[in-house]
Coordinates of C-alpha atoms in Angstrom, one line a residue:
M41 CA 0.0 0.0 0.0
R42 CA 1.4 3.4 -1.0
K43 CA 2.0 6.0 1.7
Q44 CA -0.4 8.9 2.2
I45 CA 1.5 12.1 3.0
A46 CA 0.6 15.5 4.4
A47 CA 3.7 17.6 3.5
A48 CA 4.1 21.1 4.8
N49 CA 6.3 23.5 2.8
W50 CA 7.1 26.5 5.0
K51 CA 9.1 28.2 2.2
M52 CA 11.0 31.3 3.4
N53 CA 8.7 32.0 6.3
L54 CA 8.8 32.1 10.2
T55 CA 11.4 32.9 12.7
E56 CA 12.9 30.0 14.6
Q57 CA 10.7 30.6 17.6
E58 CA 7.6 30.9 15.4
G59 CA 8.6 27.6 13.8
I60 CA 9.0 25.9 17.2
D61 CA 5.6 27.2 18.4
L62 CA 4.0 25.9 15.2
I63 CA 5.5 22.4 15.2
S64 CA 4.9 22.0 18.9
A65 CA 1.2 22.8 18.5
I66 CA 0.9 20.3 15.7
A67 CA 3.1 17.5 17.1
T68 CA 1.3 17.5 20.5
D69 CA -2.3 17.6 19.1
K70 CA -4.2 14.6 20.4
S71 CA -6.5 14.4 17.4
I72 CA -3.8 13.3 15.0
E73 CA -3.6 9.5 14.7
L74 CA -1.4 8.4 11.8
S75 CA -1.5 4.8 10.6
D76 CA 1.7 3.0 9.6
E77 CA 1.1 4.1 6.0
Q78 CA 0.5 7.8 6.8
V79 CA 3.2 10.4 7.4
A80 CA 3.4 14.1 8.1
V81 CA 6.5 15.8 6.5
F82 CA 7.7 19.3 7.3
A83 CA 9.9 21.0 4.7
V84 CA 11.5 23.8 6.7
P85 CA 14.2 26.4 6.1
F86 CA 17.8 25.1 6.3
P87 CA 18.7 26.9 9.6
Y88 CA 15.8 25.2 11.4
L89 CA 16.3 21.6 10.3
S90 CA 17.9 20.3 13.4
T91 CA 15.7 22.3 15.8
I92 CA 12.4 21.2 14.2
K93 CA 13.6 17.6 14.0
K94 CA 14.0 17.6 17.7
H95 CA 10.4 18.6 18.1
T96 CA 9.2 15.8 15.7
D97 CA 11.3 12.9 16.8
A98 CA 8.8 11.9 19.6
A99 CA 5.8 12.2 17.3
N100 CA 4.5 9.2 15.4
N101 CA 5.4 9.3 11.7
F102 CA 6.5 12.9 11.7
F103 CA 9.5 13.7 9.5
V104 CA 11.5 16.8 8.5
A105 CA 12.4 17.6 4.9
A106 CA 14.8 20.1 3.4
Q107 CA 13.4 22.4 0.7
N108 CA 16.3 21.9 -1.6
C109 CA 19.8 20.4 -1.9
A110 CA 22.9 21.1 -4.0
A111 CA 23.5 19.3 -7.3
E112 CA 27.1 18.7 -6.3
K113 CA 28.4 16.3 -3.7
A114 CA 30.8 18.7 -2.0
G115 CA 33.3 21.4 -2.8
A116 CA 33.7 25.2 -3.3
Y117 CA 30.1 26.0 -3.6
T118 CA 29.6 28.8 -1.1
G119 CA 26.0 29.0 0.3
E120 CA 25.0 25.5 -0.9
V121 CA 23.9 22.6 1.3
S122 CA 24.7 19.1 0.2
A123 CA 22.6 15.9 0.4
Q124 CA 25.4 14.4 2.5
M125 CA 25.0 17.2 5.0
L126 CA 21.3 16.6 5.2
Q127 CA 21.8 12.9 5.7
S128 CA 24.4 13.5 8.4
I129 CA 21.8 15.3 10.6
G130 CA 19.1 12.7 10.1
I131 CA 16.9 14.3 7.5
K132 CA 14.8 11.8 5.6
Y133 CA 13.2 13.9 2.8
V134 CA 14.2 16.6 0.4
V135 CA 12.0 18.6 -2.0
I136 CA 13.5 18.8 -5.5
G137 CA 12.1 20.7 -8.6
H138 CA 9.6 23.0 -6.9
S139 CA 8.2 25.4 -9.4
E140 CA 9.7 28.3 -7.6
R141 CA 13.2 26.8 -7.8
R142 CA 12.7 26.1 -11.5
E143 CA 11.4 29.6 -12.3
Y144 CA 13.4 31.9 -9.9
Y145 CA 16.7 30.0 -9.9
N146 CA 16.6 28.6 -13.4
E147 CA 16.8 24.9 -12.3
T148 CA 16.7 22.9 -15.5
S149 CA 15.9 19.2 -15.8
N150 CA 19.6 18.4 -16.1
V151 CA 20.2 20.1 -12.7
L152 CA 17.3 18.3 -11.1
V153 CA 18.6 14.9 -12.4
K154 CA 21.9 15.6 -10.6
K155 CA 20.2 16.7 -7.4
I156 CA 18.0 13.5 -7.4
E157 CA 21.1 11.4 -8.0
V158 CA 23.0 12.7 -5.0
A159 CA 19.9 12.7 -2.8
L160 CA 19.3 9.0 -3.5
Q161 CA 22.9 8.2 -2.9
N162 CA 22.5 9.7 0.5
N163 CA 19.3 7.7 1.3
L164 CA 17.0 10.7 1.1
T165 CA 13.4 10.3 -0.1
V166 CA 12.8 12.8 -2.9
I167 CA 9.6 14.8 -3.2
F168 CA 9.8 15.6 -6.9
C169 CA 7.6 18.4 -8.1
C170 CA 6.1 18.8 -11.5
G171 CA 3.4 21.2 -12.8
E172 CA 2.2 23.4 -15.5
P173 CA 1.9 27.2 -15.8
L174 CA -1.4 28.9 -16.7
Q175 CA -0.6 29.3 -20.4
I176 CA 0.0 25.5 -20.7
R177 CA -3.3 24.8 -19.0
E178 CA -5.2 27.2 -21.2
A179 CA -3.7 25.6 -24.3
S180 CA -4.9 22.2 -23.0
T181 CA -1.3 20.8 -23.3
Q182 CA -0.8 20.1 -19.6
N183 CA -0.7 16.3 -20.1
E184 CA 2.2 16.5 -22.5
H185 CA 4.0 19.1 -20.4
I186 CA 3.8 16.9 -17.2
A187 CA 4.8 13.7 -19.1
N188 CA 7.8 15.6 -20.4
Q189 CA 8.8 16.8 -16.9
L190 CA 8.5 13.2 -15.6
A191 CA 10.5 11.8 -18.4
E192 CA 13.3 14.3 -18.2
G193 CA 13.5 14.3 -14.4
L194 CA 12.9 10.6 -13.4
F195 CA 13.1 8.2 -16.3
N196 CA 16.8 7.6 -15.9
L197 CA 16.0 5.9 -12.6
T198 CA 15.7 2.2 -12.0
E199 CA 12.5 0.7 -10.6
E200 CA 14.3 0.3 -7.2
Q201 CA 15.3 3.9 -7.2
L202 CA 11.8 5.0 -8.0
Q203 CA 10.7 3.5 -4.7
N204 CA 12.3 6.5 -3.0
I205 CA 10.5 9.1 -5.1
V206 CA 7.3 10.9 -4.1
I207 CA 5.7 13.0 -6.8
A208 CA 4.0 16.3 -6.1
Y209 CA 1.8 17.7 -8.8
E210 CA 1.6 21.5 -8.4
P211 CA -0.5 23.4 -10.9
I212 CA 1.6 26.5 -10.9
W213 CA -1.5 28.7 -11.7
A214 CA -3.0 27.6 -8.3
I215 CA 0.0 28.3 -6.0
G216 CA -0.5 31.3 -3.8
T217 CA -3.3 32.6 -6.0
G218 CA -6.3 31.3 -4.1
K219 CA -7.3 29.4 -7.3
T220 CA -7.5 25.7 -6.9
A221 CA -7.9 22.9 -9.4
T222 CA -11.2 21.1 -8.7
S223 CA -10.9 17.7 -7.1
D224 CA -11.8 16.2 -10.4
E225 CA -9.1 18.1 -12.2
A226 CA -6.6 17.0 -9.6
Q227 CA -7.7 13.4 -10.0
Q228 CA -7.4 13.6 -13.8
M229 CA -3.8 14.8 -13.6
H230 CA -2.8 12.3 -10.9
A231 CA -4.3 9.5 -12.9
H232 CA -2.3 10.7 -16.0
I233 CA 0.9 10.8 -13.9
R234 CA 0.3 7.3 -12.7
A235 CA -0.5 6.1 -16.2
T236 CA 2.7 7.8 -17.4
L237 CA 4.7 5.9 -14.8
A238 CA 3.0 2.7 -15.6
A239 CA 3.9 3.0 -19.3
K240 CA 7.6 3.3 -18.3
Y241 CA 7.9 1.1 -15.2
G242 CA 4.7 -1.1 -15.1
N243 CA 1.6 -1.0 -13.1
D244 CA 3.1 -2.4 -9.8
V245 CA 5.6 0.5 -9.6
A246 CA 3.0 3.1 -10.6
N247 CA 0.5 1.9 -8.1
N248 CA 3.0 2.0 -5.3
T249 CA 4.2 5.6 -6.0
S250 CA 2.7 8.3 -3.8
I251 CA 1.4 11.3 -5.8
L252 CA 0.6 14.5 -3.8
Y253 CA -1.4 17.5 -4.9
G254 CA 0.1 20.9 -4.3
G255 CA -2.1 23.8 -5.2
S256 CA -3.8 25.9 -2.5
V257 CA -4.8 23.0 -0.3
K258 CA -6.7 24.2 2.8
G259 CA -8.5 22.6 5.7
T260 CA -11.8 23.2 3.9
N261 CA -10.9 21.3 0.7
A262 CA -8.3 18.8 1.8
A263 CA -10.7 15.9 2.5
E264 CA -12.4 16.2 -0.9
I265 CA -9.1 16.4 -2.8
F266 CA -7.5 13.6 -0.8
G267 CA -10.6 11.4 -1.2
K268 CA -9.8 11.0 -4.9
P269 CA -8.4 7.5 -5.7
D270 CA -5.1 8.7 -7.2
V271 CA -4.4 11.6 -4.8
D272 CA -2.2 10.4 -1.9
G273 CA -2.0 13.6 0.1
G274 CA -0.7 17.1 -0.4
L275 CA 2.3 19.4 -0.5
V276 CA 0.9 22.4 1.3
G277 CA 2.2 26.0 1.4
G278 CA 0.3 28.8 3.1
A279 CA -2.1 26.6 5.1
S280 CA 0.8 24.7 6.6
L281 CA 1.8 27.9 8.5
V282 CA -1.4 27.8 10.6
A283 CA -1.5 25.0 13.2
T284 CA -5.2 24.4 13.2
E285 CA -5.3 24.4 9.4
F286 CA -2.5 21.9 9.0
I287 CA -3.9 19.6 11.7
T288 CA -7.1 19.5 9.8
I289 CA -5.2 18.7 6.6
I290 CA -3.3 15.9 8.3
N291 CA -6.6 14.5 9.6
S292 CA -8.0 14.6 6.0
L293 CA -5.7 11.8 4.8
K294 CA -7.7 8.7 3.8
K295 CA -8.8 6.6 6.7

């Protein structure tokens, strides 16, 4: 059975104390009961990784993720953080290929392939992001766009390596805009992603790959979106910065 994941992406937000207050409120909430196949993941800014990890270690199935990692293993790359560094402090997940990294920092598929390679070499589970901008959606070419991103970013991997990949579909036009794909639109794209994986790796691999939805997920719509058969949770931005909202989102994972 594939994992269901409620993943928080704090992006470049919160002071350290605000982050501690937020994770403490979530990690100690008695309403959260995660099964063995459900996890909550918190992608936090680099300076807070160890601090936030200390506050999640005692919580059942809570993990910390980095929001990015370097494409290089080590060396003279001032300001970069390597996958080996993340592994050395006990980080289990890393987000790679987020639309903001692709757009603002010109991260190409070639760069993402290198990042995925070093992440997997250091036993990190990769949350690989894919998604289309508004003009692609309006042209009705989103399926081809997403299939191309998957092929360029992941199709060099073996079946065994793909077991350590989580895919997050993020319609770029629905990030931070208040717009949200309908639950049916989310399901259609998630089914397309799973079919694309099946065509390359077979149904067993595709059916065991978790695919998250990442576009303005809130406490009010999470249950409906997560209820779709090919949606295995969410990668959540703004709503993950509010304890009550993200608790509701965690509790919206399929029972």
